[in-house]
GROMACS .gro file of C-alpha atoms in nm:
model
  480
    1UNK     CA    1  25.113  -3.509 -11.961
    2UNK     CA    2  25.379  -3.315 -12.132
    3UNK     CA    3  25.323  -2.948 -12.226
    4UNK     CA    4  25.505  -2.821 -12.532
    5UNK     CA    5  25.588  -2.443 -12.535
    6UNK     CA    6  25.708  -2.443 -12.870
    7UNK     CA    7  25.375  -2.287 -13.034
    8UNK     CA    8  25.348  -2.050 -12.754
    9UNK     CA    9  25.447  -1.757 -12.986
   10UNK     CA   10  25.177  -1.820 -13.261
   11UNK     CA   11  24.876  -1.617 -13.321
   12UNK     CA   12  24.921  -1.398 -13.018
   13UNK     CA   13  24.802  -1.078 -13.154
   14UNK     CA   14  25.126  -0.920 -13.046
   15UNK     CA   15  25.407  -0.921 -13.322
   16UNK     CA   16  25.651  -0.818 -13.065
   17UNK     CA   17  25.564  -1.120 -12.837
   18UNK     CA   18  25.932  -1.264 -12.843
   19UNK     CA   19  26.059  -0.916 -12.740
   20UNK     CA   20  25.797  -0.847 -12.475
   21UNK     CA   21  25.859  -1.209 -12.324
   22UNK     CA   22  26.248  -1.142 -12.305
   23UNK     CA   23  26.195  -0.814 -12.147
   24UNK     CA   24  25.929  -0.944 -11.878
   25UNK     CA   25  26.156  -1.260 -11.803
   26UNK     CA   26  26.466  -1.033 -11.775
   27UNK     CA   27  26.316  -0.739 -11.573
   28UNK     CA   28  26.157  -0.918 -11.294
   29UNK     CA   29  26.341  -0.992 -10.950
   30UNK     CA   30  26.480  -1.339 -10.907
   31UNK     CA   31  26.242  -1.442 -10.645
   32UNK     CA   32  25.930  -1.324 -10.817
   33UNK     CA   33  25.629  -1.556 -10.733
   34UNK     CA   34  25.462  -1.707 -11.030
   35UNK     CA   35  25.112  -1.834 -10.966
   36UNK     CA   36  24.753  -1.893 -11.076
   37UNK     CA   37  24.432  -1.854 -10.876
   38UNK     CA   38  24.102  -2.012 -10.839
   39UNK     CA   39  23.815  -2.030 -10.582
   40UNK     CA   40  23.637  -2.306 -10.432
   41UNK     CA   41  23.290  -2.256 -10.546
   42UNK     CA   42  23.383  -2.172 -10.901
   43UNK     CA   43  23.559  -2.511 -10.947
   44UNK     CA   44  23.523  -2.781 -10.670
   45UNK     CA   45  23.152  -2.898 -10.766
   46UNK     CA   46  23.062  -3.170 -10.531
   47UNK     CA   47  22.836  -2.943 -10.323
   48UNK     CA   48  22.620  -3.208 -10.182
   49UNK     CA   49  22.928  -3.456 -10.098
   50UNK     CA   50  23.093  -3.553  -9.790
   51UNK     CA   51  22.897  -3.346  -9.568
   52UNK     CA   52  22.932  -3.024  -9.724
   53UNK     CA   53  22.668  -2.785  -9.608
   54UNK     CA   54  22.476  -2.524  -9.825
   55UNK     CA   55  22.615  -2.168  -9.898
   56UNK     CA   56  22.457  -1.845 -10.018
   57UNK     CA   57  22.570  -1.921 -10.375
   58UNK     CA   58  22.372  -2.241 -10.365
   59UNK     CA   59  22.070  -2.040 -10.274
   60UNK     CA   60  22.122  -1.756 -10.491
   61UNK     CA   61  22.182  -1.982 -10.797
   62UNK     CA   62  21.853  -2.173 -10.727
   63UNK     CA   63  21.659  -1.838 -10.744
   64UNK     CA   64  21.481  -1.781 -11.063
   65UNK     CA   65  21.640  -1.516 -11.277
   66UNK     CA   66  21.957  -1.450 -11.056
   67UNK     CA   67  22.215  -1.650 -11.263
   68UNK     CA   68  22.252  -1.709 -11.648
   69UNK     CA   69  22.021  -1.990 -11.741
   70UNK     CA   70  21.989  -2.077 -11.373
   71UNK     CA   71  22.326  -2.225 -11.374
   72UNK     CA   72  22.516  -2.299 -11.038
   73UNK     CA   73  22.833  -2.434 -10.912
   74UNK     CA   74  22.689  -2.789 -10.812
   75UNK     CA   75  22.925  -2.951 -11.072
   76UNK     CA   76  23.165  -2.653 -11.164
   77UNK     CA   77  23.457  -2.815 -11.309
   78UNK     CA   78  23.483  -3.124 -11.074
   79UNK     CA   79  23.792  -3.013 -10.898
   80UNK     CA   80  23.688  -3.183 -10.600
   81UNK     CA   81  23.764  -3.520 -10.773
   82UNK     CA   82  24.015  -3.411 -11.029
   83UNK     CA   83  24.240  -3.199 -10.798
   84UNK     CA   84  24.533  -3.443 -10.877
   85UNK     CA   85  24.507  -3.395 -11.268
   86UNK     CA   86  24.475  -3.009 -11.204
   87UNK     CA   87  24.795  -3.000 -10.957
   88UNK     CA   88  24.994  -3.213 -11.243
   89UNK     CA   89  24.887  -2.949 -11.506
   90UNK     CA   90  25.013  -2.691 -11.257
   91UNK     CA   91  25.332  -2.844 -11.230
   92UNK     CA   92  25.372  -2.906 -11.608
   93UNK     CA   93  25.321  -2.531 -11.658
   94UNK     CA   94  25.593  -2.457 -11.419
   95UNK     CA   95  25.378  -2.268 -11.155
   96UNK     CA   96  25.561  -2.179 -10.829
   97UNK     CA   97  25.229  -2.091 -10.640
   98UNK     CA   98  24.878  -2.176 -10.651
   99UNK     CA   99  24.604  -1.961 -10.468
  100UNK     CA  100  24.293  -2.146 -10.380
  101UNK     CA  101  24.015  -2.082 -10.134
  102UNK     CA  102  23.881  -2.310  -9.874
  103UNK     CA  103  23.481  -2.350  -9.887
  104UNK     CA  104  23.360  -2.261  -9.531
  105UNK     CA  105  23.047  -2.479  -9.566
  106UNK     CA  106  23.270  -2.776  -9.650
  107UNK     CA  107  23.467  -2.725  -9.320
  108UNK     CA  108  23.192  -2.597  -9.090
  109UNK     CA  109  22.856  -2.707  -9.257
  110UNK     CA  110  22.645  -2.496  -9.042
  111UNK     CA  111  22.886  -2.196  -9.001
  112UNK     CA  112  22.965  -2.259  -8.653
  113UNK     CA  113  22.973  -2.558  -8.432
  114UNK     CA  114  23.124  -2.904  -8.535
  115UNK     CA  115  23.388  -2.930  -8.791
  116UNK     CA  116  23.324  -3.164  -9.083
  117UNK     CA  117  23.659  -3.386  -9.098
  118UNK     CA  118  23.594  -3.517  -9.450
  119UNK     CA  119  23.569  -3.153  -9.573
  120UNK     CA  120  23.923  -3.052  -9.405
  121UNK     CA  121  24.055  -3.401  -9.536
  122UNK     CA  122  24.006  -3.270  -9.873
  123UNK     CA  123  24.232  -2.963  -9.856
  124UNK     CA  124  24.447  -3.181  -9.655
  125UNK     CA  125  24.510  -3.392  -9.947
  126UNK     CA  126  24.512  -3.101 -10.184
  127UNK     CA  127  24.791  -2.917  -9.973
  128UNK     CA  128  25.011  -3.236  -9.967
  129UNK     CA  129  24.972  -3.273 -10.345
  130UNK     CA  130  25.068  -2.928 -10.419
  131UNK     CA  131  25.375  -2.959 -10.202
  132UNK     CA  132  25.472  -3.299 -10.332
  133UNK     CA  133  25.472  -3.105 -10.685
  134UNK     CA  134  25.683  -2.842 -10.575
  135UNK     CA  135  25.412  -2.588 -10.579
  136UNK     CA  136  25.357  -2.336 -10.282
  137UNK     CA  137  24.988  -2.323 -10.158
  138UNK     CA  138  24.845  -1.981 -10.112
  139UNK     CA  139  24.517  -2.021  -9.919
  140UNK     CA  140  24.236  -1.766  -9.892
  141UNK     CA  141  23.993  -1.837  -9.637
  142UNK     CA  142  23.677  -1.665  -9.757
  143UNK     CA  143  23.565  -1.627 -10.138
  144UNK     CA  144  23.213  -1.566 -10.106
  145UNK     CA  145  23.071  -1.901 -10.000
  146UNK     CA  146  22.925  -1.789  -9.663
  147UNK     CA  147  22.733  -2.097  -9.497
  148UNK     CA  148  22.344  -2.041  -9.567
  149UNK     CA  149  22.280  -2.103  -9.166
  150UNK     CA  150  22.480  -1.794  -9.103
  151UNK     CA  151  22.299  -1.591  -9.376
  152UNK     CA  152  21.979  -1.706  -9.206
  153UNK     CA  153  22.109  -1.513  -8.890
  154UNK     CA  154  22.172  -1.211  -9.084
  155UNK     CA  155  22.484  -1.289  -9.258
  156UNK     CA  156  22.759  -1.015  -9.296
  157UNK     CA  157  22.522  -0.756  -9.172
  158UNK     CA  158  22.527  -0.938  -8.847
  159UNK     CA  159  22.821  -0.865  -8.623
  160UNK     CA  160  22.850  -1.212  -8.492
  161UNK     CA  161  22.932  -1.355  -8.848
  162UNK     CA  162  23.298  -1.192  -8.791
  163UNK     CA  163  23.325  -1.411  -8.471
  164UNK     CA  164  23.200  -1.732  -8.652
  165UNK     CA  165  23.464  -1.642  -8.924
  166UNK     CA  166  23.751  -1.647  -8.645
  167UNK     CA  167  23.627  -1.974  -8.536
  168UNK     CA  168  23.648  -2.112  -8.887
  169UNK     CA  169  23.995  -1.945  -8.951
  170UNK     CA  170  24.128  -2.118  -8.628
  171UNK     CA  171  24.008  -2.466  -8.736
  172UNK     CA  172  24.150  -2.436  -9.086
  173UNK     CA  173  24.494  -2.319  -8.933
  174UNK     CA  174  24.491  -2.601  -8.675
  175UNK     CA  175  24.474  -2.857  -8.966
  176UNK     CA  176  24.698  -2.682  -9.233
  177UNK     CA  177  24.895  -2.417  -9.070
  178UNK     CA  178  25.198  -2.664  -9.035
  179UNK     CA  179  25.228  -2.676  -9.412
  180UNK     CA  180  25.056  -2.368  -9.558
  181UNK     CA  181  25.280  -2.060  -9.513
  182UNK     CA  182  25.064  -1.803  -9.696
  183UNK     CA  183  24.710  -1.706  -9.571
  184UNK     CA  184  24.473  -1.452  -9.714
  185UNK     CA  185  24.175  -1.385  -9.493
  186UNK     CA  186  23.912  -1.254  -9.744
  187UNK     CA  187  23.883  -1.191 -10.123
  188UNK     CA  188  23.734  -0.881 -10.270
  189UNK     CA  189  23.525  -0.789  -9.971
  190UNK     CA  190  23.400  -0.498 -10.184
  191UNK     CA  191  23.211  -0.739 -10.378
  192UNK     CA  192  23.075  -0.919 -10.077
  193UNK     CA  193  22.958  -0.581  -9.940
  194UNK     CA  194  22.807  -0.401 -10.241
  195UNK     CA  195  22.727  -0.650 -10.501
  196UNK     CA  196  22.596  -0.890 -10.244
  197UNK     CA  197  22.420  -0.633 -10.039
  198UNK     CA  198  22.373  -0.311 -10.242
  199UNK     CA  199  22.300  -0.407 -10.601
  200UNK     CA  200  22.195  -0.776 -10.524
  201UNK     CA  201  22.364  -0.904 -10.845
  202UNK     CA  202  22.575  -1.166 -10.622
  203UNK     CA  203  22.471  -1.389 -10.332
  204UNK     CA  204  22.285  -1.319 -10.106
  205UNK     CA  205  22.101  -1.074 -10.322
  206UNK     CA  206  22.018  -0.789 -10.082
  207UNK     CA  207  21.956  -0.454 -10.189
  208UNK     CA  208  22.013  -0.226  -9.901
  209UNK     CA  209  22.247   0.046  -9.824
  210UNK     CA  210  22.204  -0.012  -9.472
  211UNK     CA  211  22.308  -0.371  -9.482
  212UNK     CA  212  22.587  -0.307  -9.745
  213UNK     CA  213  22.750  -0.065  -9.487
  214UNK     CA  214  22.726  -0.294  -9.209
  215UNK     CA  215  22.870  -0.564  -9.409
  216UNK     CA  216  23.174  -0.348  -9.497
  217UNK     CA  217  23.267  -0.296  -9.128
  218UNK     CA  218  23.185  -0.673  -9.031
  219UNK     CA  219  23.389  -0.802  -9.315
  220UNK     CA  220  23.687  -0.585  -9.222
  221UNK     CA  221  23.638  -0.685  -8.838
  222UNK     CA  222  23.631  -1.065  -8.964
  223UNK     CA  223  23.958  -0.992  -9.113
  224UNK     CA  224  24.101  -0.865  -8.801
  225UNK     CA  225  23.974  -1.144  -8.582
  226UNK     CA  226  24.095  -1.406  -8.846
  227UNK     CA  227  24.445  -1.257  -8.825
  228UNK     CA  228  24.430  -1.283  -8.455
  229UNK     CA  229  24.307  -1.653  -8.481
  230UNK     CA  230  24.611  -1.719  -8.743
  231UNK     CA  231  24.863  -1.563  -8.542
  232UNK     CA  232  24.768  -1.739  -8.226
  233UNK     CA  233  24.815  -2.073  -8.426
  234UNK     CA  234  25.177  -1.946  -8.532
  235UNK     CA  235  25.099  -1.844  -8.899
  236UNK     CA  236  25.355  -1.565  -8.976
  237UNK     CA  237  25.263  -1.459  -9.356
  238UNK     CA  238  24.911  -1.317  -9.345
  239UNK     CA  239  24.733  -1.069  -9.572
  240UNK     CA  240  24.387  -0.962  -9.725
  241UNK     CA  241  24.298  -0.981 -10.121
  242UNK     CA  242  24.120  -0.666 -10.236
  243UNK     CA  243  23.988  -0.556 -10.577
  244UNK     CA  244  24.133  -0.207 -10.590
  245UNK     CA  245  23.960  -0.074 -10.894
  246UNK     CA  246  24.099   0.263 -11.017
  247UNK     CA  247  23.831   0.519 -11.151
  248UNK     CA  248  23.865   0.758 -11.445
  249UNK     CA  249  23.661   1.019 -11.619
  250UNK     CA  250  23.686   1.165 -11.941
  251UNK     CA  251  23.529   1.497 -11.812
  252UNK     CA  252  23.722   1.737 -11.605
  253UNK     CA  253  23.430   1.943 -11.402
  254UNK     CA  254  23.370   1.959 -11.055
  255UNK     CA  255  23.076   1.732 -11.063
  256UNK     CA  256  23.296   1.470 -11.261
  257UNK     CA  257  23.572   1.508 -11.012
  258UNK     CA  258  23.311   1.443 -10.737
  259UNK     CA  259  23.188   1.115 -10.898
  260UNK     CA  260  23.564   1.010 -10.923
  261UNK     CA  261  23.610   1.097 -10.555
  262UNK     CA  262  23.290   0.895 -10.452
  263UNK     CA  263  23.392   0.595 -10.652
  264UNK     CA  264  23.768   0.604 -10.537
  265UNK     CA  265  23.656   0.643 -10.190
  266UNK     CA  266  23.443   0.315 -10.199
  267UNK     CA  267  23.651   0.110 -10.425
  268UNK     CA  268  24.017   0.185 -10.274
  269UNK     CA  269  24.027   0.410  -9.958
  270UNK     CA  270  23.725   0.233  -9.780
  271UNK     CA  271  23.936  -0.057  -9.761
  272UNK     CA  272  24.311   0.044  -9.726
  273UNK     CA  273  24.271   0.327  -9.480
  274UNK     CA  274  24.123   0.116  -9.191
  275UNK     CA  275  24.373  -0.162  -9.283
  276UNK     CA  276  24.669   0.047  -9.310
  277UNK     CA  277  24.600   0.391  -9.151
  278UNK     CA  278  24.353   0.290  -8.861
  279UNK     CA  279  24.050   0.510  -8.959
  280UNK     CA  280  23.791   0.528  -9.246
  281UNK     CA  281  23.790   0.807  -9.491
  282UNK     CA  282  23.570   1.087  -9.377
  283UNK     CA  283  23.425   1.172  -9.718
  284UNK     CA  284  23.329   0.815  -9.742
  285UNK     CA  285  23.158   0.801  -9.407
  286UNK     CA  286  22.969   1.127  -9.519
  287UNK     CA  287  22.839   0.965  -9.834
  288UNK     CA  288  22.721   0.659  -9.646
  289UNK     CA  289  22.538   0.920  -9.407
  290UNK     CA  290  22.366   1.099  -9.696
  291UNK     CA  291  22.215   0.745  -9.768
  292UNK     CA  292  22.127   0.693  -9.388
  293UNK     CA  293  22.375   0.436  -9.341
  294UNK     CA  294  22.627   0.422  -9.060
  295UNK     CA  295  22.954   0.204  -9.009
  296UNK     CA  296  22.870  -0.007  -8.691
  297UNK     CA  297  23.216   0.073  -8.525
  298UNK     CA  298  23.229  -0.059  -8.172
  299UNK     CA  299  23.521   0.049  -7.930
  300UNK     CA  300  23.865  -0.102  -8.024
  301UNK     CA  301  23.749  -0.216  -8.373
  302UNK     CA  302  23.966   0.015  -8.569
  303UNK     CA  303  24.266  -0.075  -8.371
  304UNK     CA  304  24.212  -0.462  -8.424
  305UNK     CA  305  24.142  -0.399  -8.817
  306UNK     CA  306  24.460  -0.200  -8.834
  307UNK     CA  307  24.683  -0.469  -8.675
  308UNK     CA  308  24.989  -0.519  -8.894
  309UNK     CA  309  24.939  -0.778  -9.188
  310UNK     CA  310  25.241  -0.898  -9.412
  311UNK     CA  311  25.130  -0.778  -9.755
  312UNK     CA  312  24.793  -0.680  -9.956
  313UNK     CA  313  24.680  -0.884 -10.263
  314UNK     CA  314  24.550  -0.687 -10.540
  315UNK     CA  315  24.276  -0.804 -10.799
  316UNK     CA  316  24.280  -0.593 -11.118
  317UNK     CA  317  24.082  -0.634 -11.444
  318UNK     CA  318  23.975  -0.294 -11.562
  319UNK     CA  319  23.902   0.075 -11.438
  320UNK     CA  320  23.578   0.233 -11.338
  321UNK     CA  321  23.501   0.509 -11.602
  322UNK     CA  322  23.244   0.764 -11.474
  323UNK     CA  323  23.079   1.083 -11.555
  324UNK     CA  324  22.832   1.314 -11.329
  325UNK     CA  325  22.472   1.284 -11.407
  326UNK     CA  326  22.173   1.029 -11.348
  327UNK     CA  327  22.266   0.682 -11.480
  328UNK     CA  328  21.989   0.581 -11.742
  329UNK     CA  329  22.100   0.223 -11.682
  330UNK     CA  330  21.830   0.072 -11.468
  331UNK     CA  331  22.081  -0.176 -11.326
  332UNK     CA  332  22.175  -0.059 -10.953
  333UNK     CA  333  22.503   0.115 -10.901
  334UNK     CA  334  22.752  -0.084 -10.687
  335UNK     CA  335  22.796   0.237 -10.472
  336UNK     CA  336  22.638   0.430 -10.199
  337UNK     CA  337  22.488   0.755 -10.256
  338UNK     CA  338  22.572   0.729 -10.637
  339UNK     CA  339  22.254   0.925 -10.770
  340UNK     CA  340  22.448   1.158 -10.969
  341UNK     CA  341  22.694   0.903 -11.109
  342UNK     CA  342  22.687   0.746 -11.458
  343UNK     CA  343  22.894   0.464 -11.581
  344UNK     CA  344  23.056   0.531 -11.936
  345UNK     CA  345  23.086   0.217 -12.146
  346UNK     CA  346  23.415   0.199 -12.354
  347UNK     CA  347  23.417   0.173 -12.724
  348UNK     CA  348  23.796   0.103 -12.728
  349UNK     CA  349  23.970  -0.249 -12.687
  350UNK     CA  350  23.741  -0.441 -12.455
  351UNK     CA  351  23.713  -0.815 -12.333
  352UNK     CA  352  23.405  -1.044 -12.396
  353UNK     CA  353  23.262  -0.870 -12.083
  354UNK     CA  354  23.317  -0.515 -12.223
  355UNK     CA  355  23.559  -0.441 -11.973
  356UNK     CA  356  23.824  -0.207 -12.136
  357UNK     CA  357  24.189  -0.312 -12.151
  358UNK     CA  358  24.399  -0.032 -12.000
  359UNK     CA  359  24.735  -0.163 -11.868
  360UNK     CA  360  24.827   0.202 -11.851
  361UNK     CA  361  24.565   0.239 -11.571
  362UNK     CA  362  24.688  -0.070 -11.409
  363UNK     CA  363  25.042   0.069 -11.374
  364UNK     CA  364  24.906   0.392 -11.252
  365UNK     CA  365  24.717   0.223 -10.988
  366UNK     CA  366  25.026   0.030 -10.863
  367UNK     CA  367  25.229   0.358 -10.839
  368UNK     CA  368  24.934   0.519 -10.656
  369UNK     CA  369  24.908   0.227 -10.406
  370UNK     CA  370  25.274   0.234 -10.341
  371UNK     CA  371  25.295   0.633 -10.296
  372UNK     CA  372  24.974   0.649 -10.072
  373UNK     CA  373  25.063   0.341  -9.859
  374UNK     CA  374  25.431   0.318  -9.840
  375UNK     CA  375  25.614   0.014  -9.684
  376UNK     CA  376  25.334  -0.216  -9.794
  377UNK     CA  377  25.438  -0.518 -10.002
  378UNK     CA  378  25.193  -0.612 -10.265
  379UNK     CA  379  25.122  -0.922 -10.488
  380UNK     CA  380  24.893  -0.933 -10.794
  381UNK     CA  381  24.649  -1.206 -10.666
  382UNK     CA  382  24.405  -1.185 -10.976
  383UNK     CA  383  24.457  -1.028 -11.327
  384UNK     CA  384  24.325  -1.182 -11.651
  385UNK     CA  385  24.039  -1.127 -11.918
  386UNK     CA  386  23.724  -1.321 -12.030
  387UNK     CA  387  23.707  -1.433 -12.378
  388UNK     CA  388  23.464  -1.704 -12.568
  389UNK     CA  389  23.752  -1.927 -12.632
  390UNK     CA  390  23.668  -2.234 -12.848
  391UNK     CA  391  23.899  -2.530 -12.962
  392UNK     CA  392  24.040  -2.505 -13.302
  393UNK     CA  393  23.996  -2.828 -13.546
  394UNK     CA  394  24.352  -2.959 -13.439
  395UNK     CA  395  24.234  -2.966 -13.067
  396UNK     CA  396  24.436  -2.651 -12.952
  397UNK     CA  397  24.270  -2.376 -12.810
  398UNK     CA  398  24.414  -2.046 -12.935
  399UNK     CA  399  24.340  -1.739 -12.705
  400UNK     CA  400  24.553  -1.439 -12.835
  401UNK     CA  401  24.323  -1.186 -12.668
  402UNK     CA  402  24.410  -1.308 -12.332
  403UNK     CA  403  24.770  -1.376 -12.399
  404UNK     CA  404  24.807  -1.009 -12.508
  405UNK     CA  405  24.620  -0.886 -12.193
  406UNK     CA  406  24.825  -1.096 -11.970
  407UNK     CA  407  25.147  -1.002 -12.132
  408UNK     CA  408  25.085  -0.633 -12.136
  409UNK     CA  409  24.987  -0.620 -11.793
  410UNK     CA  410  25.279  -0.816 -11.690
  411UNK     CA  411  25.492  -0.582 -11.854
  412UNK     CA  412  25.338  -0.307 -11.644
  413UNK     CA  413  25.414  -0.514 -11.334
  414UNK     CA  414  25.790  -0.531 -11.452
  415UNK     CA  415  25.787  -0.142 -11.533
  416UNK     CA  416  25.649  -0.037 -11.191
  417UNK     CA  417  25.887  -0.284 -11.002
  418UNK     CA  418  26.188  -0.114 -11.177
  419UNK     CA  419  26.039   0.226 -11.065
  420UNK     CA  420  26.052   0.100 -10.705
  421UNK     CA  421  25.711  -0.056 -10.637
  422UNK     CA  422  25.723  -0.338 -10.395
  423UNK     CA  423  25.536  -0.591 -10.611
  424UNK     CA  424  25.628  -0.954 -10.533
  425UNK     CA  425  25.431  -1.181 -10.734
  426UNK     CA  426  25.164  -1.240 -10.998
  427UNK     CA  427  24.860  -1.492 -11.001
  428UNK     CA  428  24.704  -1.514 -11.341
  429UNK     CA  429  24.315  -1.540 -11.313
  430UNK     CA  430  24.231  -1.815 -11.358
  431UNK     CA  431  24.396  -2.151 -11.386
  432UNK     CA  432  24.082  -2.331 -11.525
  433UNK     CA  433  23.767  -2.196 -11.710
  434UNK     CA  434  23.499  -2.227 -11.425
  435UNK     CA  435  23.177  -2.098 -11.303
  436UNK     CA  436  23.171  -1.730 -11.336
  437UNK     CA  437  22.918  -1.644 -11.071
  438UNK     CA  438  22.601  -1.482 -11.208
  439UNK     CA  439  22.737  -1.507 -11.568
  440UNK     CA  440  22.730  -1.891 -11.538
  441UNK     CA  441  22.952  -2.085 -11.779
  442UNK     CA  442  22.963  -1.841 -12.075
  443UNK     CA  443  23.258  -1.611 -11.974
  444UNK     CA  444  23.592  -1.794 -11.987
  445UNK     CA  445  23.881  -1.665 -11.763
  446UNK     CA  446  24.099  -1.968 -11.776
  447UNK     CA  447  24.443  -2.035 -11.912
  448UNK     CA  448  24.329  -2.393 -11.919
  449UNK     CA  449  24.021  -2.476 -12.148
  450UNK     CA  450  23.736  -2.701 -11.970
  451UNK     CA  451  23.489  -2.865 -12.197
  452UNK     CA  452  23.211  -2.825 -11.967
  453UNK     CA  453  23.037  -3.151 -12.093
  454UNK     CA  454  23.340  -3.382 -12.039
  455UNK     CA  455  23.529  -3.172 -11.822
  456UNK     CA  456  23.850  -3.230 -12.026
  457UNK     CA  457  24.110  -2.989 -11.968
  458UNK     CA  458  24.337  -2.845 -12.241
  459UNK     CA  459  24.593  -2.557 -12.197
  460UNK     CA  460  24.535  -2.275 -12.429
  461UNK     CA  461  24.792  -2.061 -12.600
  462UNK     CA  462  24.817  -1.823 -12.316
  463UNK     CA  463  24.901  -2.105 -12.067
  464UNK     CA  464  25.168  -2.237 -12.299
  465UNK     CA  465  25.312  -1.872 -12.303
  466UNK     CA  466  25.290  -1.809 -11.952
  467UNK     CA  467  25.473  -2.143 -11.887
  468UNK     CA  468  25.748  -2.047 -12.119
  469UNK     CA  469  25.777  -1.696 -11.978
  470UNK     CA  470  25.829  -1.867 -11.630
  471UNK     CA  471  26.097  -2.089 -11.772
  472UNK     CA  472  26.266  -1.803 -11.947
  473UNK     CA  473  26.255  -1.588 -11.609
  474UNK     CA  474  26.403  -1.865 -11.416
  475UNK     CA  475  26.660  -1.926 -11.674
  476UNK     CA  476  26.750  -1.559 -11.684
  477UNK     CA  477  26.792  -1.570 -11.288
  478UNK     CA  478  26.986  -1.907 -11.288
  479UNK     CA  479  26.691  -2.073 -11.075
  480UNK     CA  480  26.596  -2.347 -11.317
   0.00000   0.00000   0.00000
């Protein structure tokens, strides 16, 4: 198909769209990476095909009351069988890079032991299709689909899972390392640890501070062992992808400042300090101790976790907003020892998930990361917004809210780069409308609309604008 960008400026909600587009296109480095991101369980489907084993999200989604209307990723958006069509869409949009994840249960169905050749073959075909279309594959090894047999042995609360991850990483690198240059070990381990093991809102649905804190360390150990496995296979560009969520409070009191400290510690410093400084933050360790939870650190672990990586991927959507005091919301808080912490719901500009849109918070986060962890290259690995997009009578899919969100956040990226932040690329979340975990199929994050009945793909206004921006950036830098 041929995608026209002529209508990309219409109905954007930004009267200054042309000016903003030109400012972003002309203000980013010539080698800036333009991409989009997805994850295996959210788009592939085919969960029972070609030898794939069960994962924790298969189990979780089949448990009554865990996901919206009991929806699962069994079909998702059919990418397993439609990947050529999806790659063609990426090429038409002009994407230079595509960030995807490999499904561990598709490659090693039981989590350890024999490799499934048919599962690896899918990713082999996908990588070749991407490269043949001039798109650089960015591979994430783990995006939450832990094989169920490993969960049955304790999952991430069990130290052995980290070693099984390293074996899996070696299998994937052996098959794809000759063509895939960029590798991320884990996606958002904060979600795996705290939403999966503290609040229970995500798979595997555990509610235990002890399990959550053990999972934190074992996920970071898995990253370390995975880096070692990848380096042994000659991979030279390796990072990790973290949802580094800044925290703010409308209050200025000792109690509010302590609430901000607690959330900041578990959202940001808990992950970056061991990775980039070789130690866990003492105040976070003390918070864990208040809950009777201890990081299960063995001799040599921290040195392995702090082994050099080449970059950090940042996922950002919205800040946490908190005040002090017991939270009347019965939903568990995703932080350990958060008894005196209350979430604030914003009444300002929000997405369909009620997440406040604060590009200034985003810019402040990026500046803070550069100041606190100097010398680290950063990539935006996920950034986007959920809206309830519907096709117009003419078949187009206008999504002015998302276009505005992406444009404003990309302008913040431009601004901080010009201030000296080493931000090297941007991957919009997401390429396609998909299975949004416990939210099922209601919330749409894609720049490409998917009819969940027919699986027909239609680029939204945001996709057309993003394509236009990429082309203008390349034109401005003579790289068309």
